[in-house]
mmCIF file of C-alpha atoms in Angstrom:
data_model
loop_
_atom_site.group_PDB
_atom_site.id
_atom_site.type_symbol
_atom_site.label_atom_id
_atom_site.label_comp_id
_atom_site.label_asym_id
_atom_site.label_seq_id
_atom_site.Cartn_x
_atom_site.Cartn_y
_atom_site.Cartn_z
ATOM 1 C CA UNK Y 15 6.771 -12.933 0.767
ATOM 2 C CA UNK Y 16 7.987 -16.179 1.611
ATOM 3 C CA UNK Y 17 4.292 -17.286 3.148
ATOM 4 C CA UNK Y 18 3.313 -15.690 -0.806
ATOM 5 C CA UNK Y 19 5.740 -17.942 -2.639
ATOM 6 C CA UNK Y 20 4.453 -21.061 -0.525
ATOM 7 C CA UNK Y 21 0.987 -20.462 -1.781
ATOM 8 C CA UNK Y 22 1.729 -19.373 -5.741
ATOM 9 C CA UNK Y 23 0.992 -22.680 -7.644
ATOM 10 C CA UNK Y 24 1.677 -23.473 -10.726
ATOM 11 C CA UNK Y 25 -0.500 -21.079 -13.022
ATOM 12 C CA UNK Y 26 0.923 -18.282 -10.725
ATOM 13 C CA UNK Y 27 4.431 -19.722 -11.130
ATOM 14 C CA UNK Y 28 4.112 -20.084 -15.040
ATOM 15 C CA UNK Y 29 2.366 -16.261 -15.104
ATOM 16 C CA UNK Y 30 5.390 -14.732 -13.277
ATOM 17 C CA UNK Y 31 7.935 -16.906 -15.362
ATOM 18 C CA UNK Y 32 6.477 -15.341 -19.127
ATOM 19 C CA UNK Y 33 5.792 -12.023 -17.678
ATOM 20 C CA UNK Y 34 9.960 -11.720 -16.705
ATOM 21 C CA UNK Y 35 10.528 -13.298 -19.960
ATOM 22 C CA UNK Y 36 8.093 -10.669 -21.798
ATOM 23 C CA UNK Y 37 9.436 -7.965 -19.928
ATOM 24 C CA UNK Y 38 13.230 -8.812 -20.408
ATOM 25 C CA UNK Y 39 13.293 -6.713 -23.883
ATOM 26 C CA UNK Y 40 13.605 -4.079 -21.242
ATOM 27 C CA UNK Y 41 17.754 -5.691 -21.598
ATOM 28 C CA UNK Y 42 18.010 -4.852 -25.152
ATOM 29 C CA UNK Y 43 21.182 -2.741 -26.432
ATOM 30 C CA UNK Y 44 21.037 1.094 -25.287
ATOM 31 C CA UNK Y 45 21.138 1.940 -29.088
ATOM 32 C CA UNK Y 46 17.403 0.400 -29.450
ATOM 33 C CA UNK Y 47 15.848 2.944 -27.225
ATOM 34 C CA UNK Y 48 13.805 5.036 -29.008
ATOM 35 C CA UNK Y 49 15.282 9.045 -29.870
ATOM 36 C CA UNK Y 50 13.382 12.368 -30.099
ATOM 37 C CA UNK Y 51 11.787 10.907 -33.152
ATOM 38 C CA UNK Y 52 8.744 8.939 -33.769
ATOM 39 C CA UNK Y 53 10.426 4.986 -33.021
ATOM 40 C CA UNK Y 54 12.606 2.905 -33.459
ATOM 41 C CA UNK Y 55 14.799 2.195 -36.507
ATOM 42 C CA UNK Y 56 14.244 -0.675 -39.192
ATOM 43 C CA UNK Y 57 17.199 -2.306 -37.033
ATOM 44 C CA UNK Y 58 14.992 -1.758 -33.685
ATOM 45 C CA UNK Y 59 12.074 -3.065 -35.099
ATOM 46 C CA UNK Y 60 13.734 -6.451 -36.444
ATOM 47 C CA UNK Y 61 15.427 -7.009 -33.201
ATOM 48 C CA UNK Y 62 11.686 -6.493 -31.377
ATOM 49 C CA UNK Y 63 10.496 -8.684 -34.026
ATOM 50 C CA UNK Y 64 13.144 -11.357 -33.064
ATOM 51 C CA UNK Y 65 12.398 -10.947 -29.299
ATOM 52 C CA UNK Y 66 8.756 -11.733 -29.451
ATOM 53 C CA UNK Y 67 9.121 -14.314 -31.594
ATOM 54 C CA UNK Y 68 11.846 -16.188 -29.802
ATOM 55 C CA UNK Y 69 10.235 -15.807 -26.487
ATOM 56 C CA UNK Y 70 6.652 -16.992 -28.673
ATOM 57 C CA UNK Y 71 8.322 -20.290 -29.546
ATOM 58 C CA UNK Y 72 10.465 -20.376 -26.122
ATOM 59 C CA UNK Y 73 6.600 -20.042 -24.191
ATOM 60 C CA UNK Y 74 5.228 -22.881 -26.708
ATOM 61 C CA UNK Y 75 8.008 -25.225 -26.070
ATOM 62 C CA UNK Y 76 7.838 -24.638 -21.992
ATOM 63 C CA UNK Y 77 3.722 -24.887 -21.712
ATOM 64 C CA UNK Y 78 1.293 -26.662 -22.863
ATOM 65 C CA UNK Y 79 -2.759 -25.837 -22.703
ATOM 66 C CA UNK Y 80 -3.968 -24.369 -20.064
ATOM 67 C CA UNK Y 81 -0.768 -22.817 -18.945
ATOM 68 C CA UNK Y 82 -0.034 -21.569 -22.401
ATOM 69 C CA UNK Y 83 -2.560 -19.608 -22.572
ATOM 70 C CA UNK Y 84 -1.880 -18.407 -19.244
ATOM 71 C CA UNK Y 85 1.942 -17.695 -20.178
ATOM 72 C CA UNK Y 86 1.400 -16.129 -23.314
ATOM 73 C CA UNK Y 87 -1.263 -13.536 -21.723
ATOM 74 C CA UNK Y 88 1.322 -12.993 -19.026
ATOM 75 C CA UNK Y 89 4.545 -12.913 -21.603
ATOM 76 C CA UNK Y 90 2.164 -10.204 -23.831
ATOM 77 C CA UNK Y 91 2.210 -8.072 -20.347
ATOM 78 C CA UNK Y 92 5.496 -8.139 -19.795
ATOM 79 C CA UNK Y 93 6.693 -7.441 -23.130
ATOM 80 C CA UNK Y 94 4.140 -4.331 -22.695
ATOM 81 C CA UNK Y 95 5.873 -3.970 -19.838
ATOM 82 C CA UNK Y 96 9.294 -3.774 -20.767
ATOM 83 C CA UNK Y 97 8.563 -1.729 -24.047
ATOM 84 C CA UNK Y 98 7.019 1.157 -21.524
ATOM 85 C CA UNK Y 99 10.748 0.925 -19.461
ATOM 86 C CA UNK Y 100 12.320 1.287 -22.810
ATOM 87 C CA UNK Y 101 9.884 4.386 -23.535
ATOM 88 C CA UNK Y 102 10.758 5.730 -20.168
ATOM 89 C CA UNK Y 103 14.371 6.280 -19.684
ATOM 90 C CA UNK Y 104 14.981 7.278 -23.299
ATOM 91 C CA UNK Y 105 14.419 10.809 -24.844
ATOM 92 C CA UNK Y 106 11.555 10.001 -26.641
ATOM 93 C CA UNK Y 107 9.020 12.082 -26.755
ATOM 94 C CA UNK Y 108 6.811 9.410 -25.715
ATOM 95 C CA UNK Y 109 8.005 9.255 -22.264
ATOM 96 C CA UNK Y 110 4.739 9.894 -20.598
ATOM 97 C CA UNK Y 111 2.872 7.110 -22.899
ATOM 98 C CA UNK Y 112 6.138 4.538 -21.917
ATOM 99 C CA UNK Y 113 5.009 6.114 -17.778
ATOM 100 C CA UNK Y 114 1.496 4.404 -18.598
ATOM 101 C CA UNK Y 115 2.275 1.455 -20.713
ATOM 102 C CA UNK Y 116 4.079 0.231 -17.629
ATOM 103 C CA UNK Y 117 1.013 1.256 -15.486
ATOM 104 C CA UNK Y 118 -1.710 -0.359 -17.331
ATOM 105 C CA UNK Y 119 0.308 -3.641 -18.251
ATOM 106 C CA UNK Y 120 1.375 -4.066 -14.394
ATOM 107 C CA UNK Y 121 -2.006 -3.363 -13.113
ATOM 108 C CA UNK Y 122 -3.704 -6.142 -15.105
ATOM 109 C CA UNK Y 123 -0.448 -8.666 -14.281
ATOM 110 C CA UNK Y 124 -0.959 -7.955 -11.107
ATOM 111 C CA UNK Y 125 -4.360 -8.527 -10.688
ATOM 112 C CA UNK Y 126 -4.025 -12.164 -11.593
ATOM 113 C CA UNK Y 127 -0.476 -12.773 -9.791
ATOM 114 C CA UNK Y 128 -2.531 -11.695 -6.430
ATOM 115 C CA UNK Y 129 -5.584 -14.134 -7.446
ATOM 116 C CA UNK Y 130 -3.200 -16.358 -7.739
ATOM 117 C CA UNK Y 131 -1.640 -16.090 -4.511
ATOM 118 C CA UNK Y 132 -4.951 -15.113 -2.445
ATOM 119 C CA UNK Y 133 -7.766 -17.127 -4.704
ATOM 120 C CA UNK Y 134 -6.121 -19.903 -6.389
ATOM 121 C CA UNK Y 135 -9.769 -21.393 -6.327
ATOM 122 C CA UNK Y 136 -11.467 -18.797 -8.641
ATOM 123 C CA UNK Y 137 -8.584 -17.833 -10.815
ATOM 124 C CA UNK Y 138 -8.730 -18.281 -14.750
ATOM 125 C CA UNK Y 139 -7.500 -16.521 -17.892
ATOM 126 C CA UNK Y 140 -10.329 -14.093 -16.795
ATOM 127 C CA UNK Y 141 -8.470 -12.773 -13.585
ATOM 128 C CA UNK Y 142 -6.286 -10.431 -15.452
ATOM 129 C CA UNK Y 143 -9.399 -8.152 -16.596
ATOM 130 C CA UNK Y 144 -7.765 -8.041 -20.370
ATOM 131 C CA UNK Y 145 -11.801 -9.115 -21.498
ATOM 132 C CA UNK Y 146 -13.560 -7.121 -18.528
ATOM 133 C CA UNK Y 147 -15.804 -5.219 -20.987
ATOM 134 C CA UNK Y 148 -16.393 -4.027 -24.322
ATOM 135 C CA UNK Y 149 -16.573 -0.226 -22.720
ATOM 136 C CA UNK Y 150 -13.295 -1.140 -20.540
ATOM 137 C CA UNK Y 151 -11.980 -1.599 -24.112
ATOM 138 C CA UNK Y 152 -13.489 1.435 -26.062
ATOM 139 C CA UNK Y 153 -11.787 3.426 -23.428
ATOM 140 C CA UNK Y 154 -8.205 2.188 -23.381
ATOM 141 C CA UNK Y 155 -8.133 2.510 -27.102
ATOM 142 C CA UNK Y 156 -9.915 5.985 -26.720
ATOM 143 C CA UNK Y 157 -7.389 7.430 -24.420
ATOM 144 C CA UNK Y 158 -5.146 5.840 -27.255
ATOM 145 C CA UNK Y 159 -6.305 7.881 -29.617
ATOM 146 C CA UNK Y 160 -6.984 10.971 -27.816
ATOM 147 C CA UNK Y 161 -3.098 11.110 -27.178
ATOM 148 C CA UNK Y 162 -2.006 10.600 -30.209
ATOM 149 C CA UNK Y 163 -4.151 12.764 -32.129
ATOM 150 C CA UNK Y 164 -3.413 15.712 -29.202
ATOM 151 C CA UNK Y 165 0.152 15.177 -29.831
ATOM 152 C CA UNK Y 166 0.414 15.608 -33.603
ATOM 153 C CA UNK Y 167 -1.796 18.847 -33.259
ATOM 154 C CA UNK Y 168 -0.599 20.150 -30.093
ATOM 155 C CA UNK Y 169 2.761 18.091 -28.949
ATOM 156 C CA UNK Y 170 3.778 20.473 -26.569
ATOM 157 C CA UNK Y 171 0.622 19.247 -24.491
ATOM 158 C CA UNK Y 172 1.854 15.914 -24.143
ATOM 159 C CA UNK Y 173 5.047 17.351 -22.570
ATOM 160 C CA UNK Y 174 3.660 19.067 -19.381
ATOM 161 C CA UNK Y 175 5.722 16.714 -16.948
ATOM 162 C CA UNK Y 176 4.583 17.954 -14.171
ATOM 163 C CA UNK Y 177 1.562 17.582 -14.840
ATOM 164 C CA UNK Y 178 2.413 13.463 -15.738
ATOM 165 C CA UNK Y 179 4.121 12.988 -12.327
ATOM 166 C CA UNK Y 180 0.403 13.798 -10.779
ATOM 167 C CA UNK Y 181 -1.072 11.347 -13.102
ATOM 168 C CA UNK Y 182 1.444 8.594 -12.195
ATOM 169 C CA UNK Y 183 1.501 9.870 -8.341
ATOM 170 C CA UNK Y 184 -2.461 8.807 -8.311
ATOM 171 C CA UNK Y 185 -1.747 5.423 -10.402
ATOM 172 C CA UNK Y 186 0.785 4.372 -7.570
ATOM 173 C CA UNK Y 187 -1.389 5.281 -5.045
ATOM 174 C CA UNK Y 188 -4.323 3.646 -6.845
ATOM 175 C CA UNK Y 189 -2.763 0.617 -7.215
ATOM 176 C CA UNK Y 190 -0.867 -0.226 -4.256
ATOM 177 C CA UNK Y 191 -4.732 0.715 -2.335
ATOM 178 C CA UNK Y 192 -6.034 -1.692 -4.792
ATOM 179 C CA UNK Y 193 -3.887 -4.650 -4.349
ATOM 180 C CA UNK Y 194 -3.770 -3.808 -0.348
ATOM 181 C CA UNK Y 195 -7.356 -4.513 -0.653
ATOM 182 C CA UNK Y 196 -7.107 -7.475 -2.042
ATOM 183 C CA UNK Y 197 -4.470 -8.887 -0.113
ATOM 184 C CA UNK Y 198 -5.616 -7.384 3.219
ATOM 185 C CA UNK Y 199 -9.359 -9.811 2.227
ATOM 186 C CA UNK Y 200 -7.338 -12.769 1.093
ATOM 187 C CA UNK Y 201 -9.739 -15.591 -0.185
ATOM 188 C CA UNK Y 202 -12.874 -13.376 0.806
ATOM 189 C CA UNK Y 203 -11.309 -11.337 -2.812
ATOM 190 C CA UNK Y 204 -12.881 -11.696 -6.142
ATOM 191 C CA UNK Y 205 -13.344 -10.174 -9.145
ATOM 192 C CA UNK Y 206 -17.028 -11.389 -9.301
ATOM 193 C CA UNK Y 207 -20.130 -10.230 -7.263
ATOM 194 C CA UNK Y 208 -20.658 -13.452 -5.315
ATOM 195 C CA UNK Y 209 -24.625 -14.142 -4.625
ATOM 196 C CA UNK Y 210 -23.771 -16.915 -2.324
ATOM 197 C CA UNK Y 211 -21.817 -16.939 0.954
ATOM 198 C CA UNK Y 212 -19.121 -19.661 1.188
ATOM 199 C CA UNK Y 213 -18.400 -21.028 4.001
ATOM 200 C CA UNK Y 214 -14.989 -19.549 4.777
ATOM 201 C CA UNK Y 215 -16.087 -15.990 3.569
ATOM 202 C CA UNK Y 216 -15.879 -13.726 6.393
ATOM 203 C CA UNK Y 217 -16.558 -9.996 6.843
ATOM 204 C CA UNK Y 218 -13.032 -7.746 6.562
ATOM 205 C CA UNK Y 219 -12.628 -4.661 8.844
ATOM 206 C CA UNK Y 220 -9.086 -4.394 9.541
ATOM 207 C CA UNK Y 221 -5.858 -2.460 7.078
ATOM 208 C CA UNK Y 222 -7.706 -0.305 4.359
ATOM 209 C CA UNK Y 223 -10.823 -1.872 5.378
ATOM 210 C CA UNK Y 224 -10.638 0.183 8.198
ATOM 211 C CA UNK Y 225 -10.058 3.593 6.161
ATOM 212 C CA UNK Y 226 -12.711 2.798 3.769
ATOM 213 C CA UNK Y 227 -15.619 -0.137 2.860
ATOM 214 C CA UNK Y 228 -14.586 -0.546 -0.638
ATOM 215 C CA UNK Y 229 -10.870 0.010 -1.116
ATOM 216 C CA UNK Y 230 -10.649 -1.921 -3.885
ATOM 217 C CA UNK Y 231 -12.885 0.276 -5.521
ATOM 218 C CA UNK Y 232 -10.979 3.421 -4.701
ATOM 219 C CA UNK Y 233 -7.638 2.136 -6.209
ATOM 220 C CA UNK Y 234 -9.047 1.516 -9.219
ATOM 221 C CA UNK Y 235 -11.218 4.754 -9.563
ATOM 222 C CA UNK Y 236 -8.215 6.735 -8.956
ATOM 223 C CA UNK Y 237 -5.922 4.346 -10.874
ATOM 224 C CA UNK Y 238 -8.014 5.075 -14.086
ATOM 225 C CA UNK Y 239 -8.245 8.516 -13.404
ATOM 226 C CA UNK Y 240 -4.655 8.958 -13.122
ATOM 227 C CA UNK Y 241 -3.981 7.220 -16.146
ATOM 228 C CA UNK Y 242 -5.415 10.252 -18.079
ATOM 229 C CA UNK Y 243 -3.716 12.993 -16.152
ATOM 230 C CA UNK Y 244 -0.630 11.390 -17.378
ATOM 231 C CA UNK Y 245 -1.400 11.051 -20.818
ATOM 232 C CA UNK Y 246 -2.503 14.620 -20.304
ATOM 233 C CA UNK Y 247 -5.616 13.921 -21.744
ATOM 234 C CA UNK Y 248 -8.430 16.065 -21.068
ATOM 235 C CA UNK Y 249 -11.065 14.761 -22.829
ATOM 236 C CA UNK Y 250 -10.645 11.214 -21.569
ATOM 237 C CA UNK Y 251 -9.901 12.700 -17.607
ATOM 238 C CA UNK Y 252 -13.497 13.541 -17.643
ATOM 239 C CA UNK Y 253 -15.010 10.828 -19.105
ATOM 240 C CA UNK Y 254 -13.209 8.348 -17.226
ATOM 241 C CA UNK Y 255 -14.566 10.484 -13.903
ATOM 242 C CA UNK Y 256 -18.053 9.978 -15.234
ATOM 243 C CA UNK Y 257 -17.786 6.540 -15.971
ATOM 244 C CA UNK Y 258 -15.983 5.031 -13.802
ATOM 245 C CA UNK Y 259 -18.007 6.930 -11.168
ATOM 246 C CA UNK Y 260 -21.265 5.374 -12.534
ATOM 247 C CA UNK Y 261 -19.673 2.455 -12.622
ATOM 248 C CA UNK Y 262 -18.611 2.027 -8.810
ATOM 249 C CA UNK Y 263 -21.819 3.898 -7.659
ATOM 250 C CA UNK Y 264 -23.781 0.745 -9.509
ATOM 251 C CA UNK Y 265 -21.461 -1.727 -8.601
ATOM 252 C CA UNK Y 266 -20.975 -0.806 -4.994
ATOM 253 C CA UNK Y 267 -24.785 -0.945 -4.338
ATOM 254 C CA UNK Y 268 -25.045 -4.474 -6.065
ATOM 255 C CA UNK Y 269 -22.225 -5.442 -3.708
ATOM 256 C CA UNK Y 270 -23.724 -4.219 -0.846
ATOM 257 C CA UNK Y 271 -27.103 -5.261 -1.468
ATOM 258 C CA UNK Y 272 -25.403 -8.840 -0.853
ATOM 259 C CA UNK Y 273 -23.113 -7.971 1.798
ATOM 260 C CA UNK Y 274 -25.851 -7.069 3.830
ATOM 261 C CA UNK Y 275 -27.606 -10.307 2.935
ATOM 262 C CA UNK Y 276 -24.682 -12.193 4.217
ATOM 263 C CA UNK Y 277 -23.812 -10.526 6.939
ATOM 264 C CA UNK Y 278 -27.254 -8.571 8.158
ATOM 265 C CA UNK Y 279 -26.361 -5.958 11.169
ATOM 266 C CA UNK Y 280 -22.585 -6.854 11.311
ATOM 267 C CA UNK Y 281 -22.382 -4.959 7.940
ATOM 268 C CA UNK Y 282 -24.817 -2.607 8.908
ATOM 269 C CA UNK Y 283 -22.882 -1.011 11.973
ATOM 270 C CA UNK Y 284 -19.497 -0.865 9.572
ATOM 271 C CA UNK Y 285 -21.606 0.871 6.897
ATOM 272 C CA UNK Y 286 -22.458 3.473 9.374
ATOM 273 C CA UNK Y 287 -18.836 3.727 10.632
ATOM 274 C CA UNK Y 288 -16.628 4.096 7.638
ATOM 275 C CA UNK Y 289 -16.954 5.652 4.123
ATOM 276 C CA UNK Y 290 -17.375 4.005 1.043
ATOM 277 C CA UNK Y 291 -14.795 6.235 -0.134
ATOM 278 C CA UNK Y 292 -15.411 7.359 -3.637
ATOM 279 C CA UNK Y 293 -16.679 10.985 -3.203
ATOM 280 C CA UNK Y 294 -20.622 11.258 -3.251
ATOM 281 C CA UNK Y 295 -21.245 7.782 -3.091
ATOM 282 C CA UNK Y 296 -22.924 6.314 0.104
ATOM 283 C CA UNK Y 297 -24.245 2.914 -1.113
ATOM 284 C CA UNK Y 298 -27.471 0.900 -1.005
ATOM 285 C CA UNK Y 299 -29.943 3.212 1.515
ATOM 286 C CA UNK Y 300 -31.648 0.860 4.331
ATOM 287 C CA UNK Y 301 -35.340 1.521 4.817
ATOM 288 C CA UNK Y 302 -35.761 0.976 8.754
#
């Protein structure tokens, strides 16, 4: 941690300070956390109101552009952040949907905190994946949807908890493989395909490289995935699967079209001797 700290500069340092900031309405008065009904109170929503604006203008005085941009993506996270906590421990009967607001506004933080700390070259407002695609879009807000809908027809499907502990079982394990990954390849990490070798980028065997070729990869398929289960989402469980398994299929043989470019039969040899690790998916086949 302390070798991290030494190496977070000053987009990393200005991320972390608005994403505590965001995330400290998770400190608001017991008697704002949501009940058994829909929200909050008039009262609730004023004091939200209040907190994102004061921490708006606090941001704006702190930073100017480019770290205000950076802060207020990062302050937006961890107000997202906080307001899943606040979900959480109440009553509500949005529990589960508090369970994934934390998930999905930690995962994208944290993608950026560890480019910041591994990458500090490549990182820019486009390391925390909030713009990674217009379908990476169309499905958050479907799963969105799918929820709520589910849960004004059928509510008592929203409230299978053990089937939501499964769901945020695979996010944790998703996510701490994915930011192993990351951490385990250092600067050799990014969120781009890279089509020409640097001169420090070097071929990573060792941690979860070891367990599987494309670790990274596996988080995040079973990160998504998981995110479904515990909305309890059916609809969106499969077509995550199915896209997000096209998805990594296509992007894995891209990837390893160029790895093998790069690194010839030094890739080669660890393709043969460890899985890609998403289930039917071997990678690029090698005409000999």
């Amino acid at each position: 941690m302390a070798a991290a700290g030494r190496q977070l500069g000053r987009e990393g340092r200005a991320s972390l300070a608005a994403f505590v900031l965001g995330a400290s309405v998770a400190a608001l008065p017991p008697a704002l956390l949501p009940g058994p009904g829909p929200g909050l109170g008039l009262q609730g929503r004023v004091v939200l109101a209040l907190h994102v604006a004061g921490v708006g203008a606090l941001l704006r005085l702190l930073y100017r552009p480019p770290l205000y941009q950076i802060a207020l993506r990062a302050g937006f996270l961890g107000f997202a952040f906080g307001c899943g906590l606040l979900l959480s421990v109440g009553q509500s009967a949005w529990r589960h949907f508090g369970w994934y607001m934390c998930s999905l506004s930690l995962f994208h933080y944290s993608e950026y905190l560890v480019i910041a700390i591994n990458n500090p070259r490549s990182l820019s407002l486009d390391s925390f994946l909030l713009n990674h695609s217009f379908e990476y879009n169309l499905a958050a807000v479907s799963s969105w949807i799918e929820f709520t809908v589910e849960k004004v027809i059928y509510p008592e499907m929203k409230q299978i908890t053990w089937l939501s502990t499964i769901g945020l079982l695979m996010v944790i394990f998703g996510e701490c493989l994915r930011k192993a990954a990351m951490l385990t390849a250092g600067s050799n990490f990014n969120h781009i395909v890279q089509n020409e070798k640097s001169d420090t980028h070097t071929l990573v065997t060792s941690g979860v490289y070891g367990w599987f070729r494309h670790p990274s990869y596996v988080g995040w398929f079973y990160w998504s995935i998981g995110t479904q289960v515990l909305l309890c989402n059916p609809i969106c469980v499969t077509g995550y699967t199915l896209a997000s398994w096209r998805f990594f299929r296509e992007r894995i043989e891209e990837e390893e079209i160029t790895l093998i470019h790069f690194f010839g039969e030094e890739y080669l040899e660890y393709k043969k001797k460890v899985p890609s690790g998403l289930p039917f998916i071997k990678g690029v086949k090698v005409e000999l």
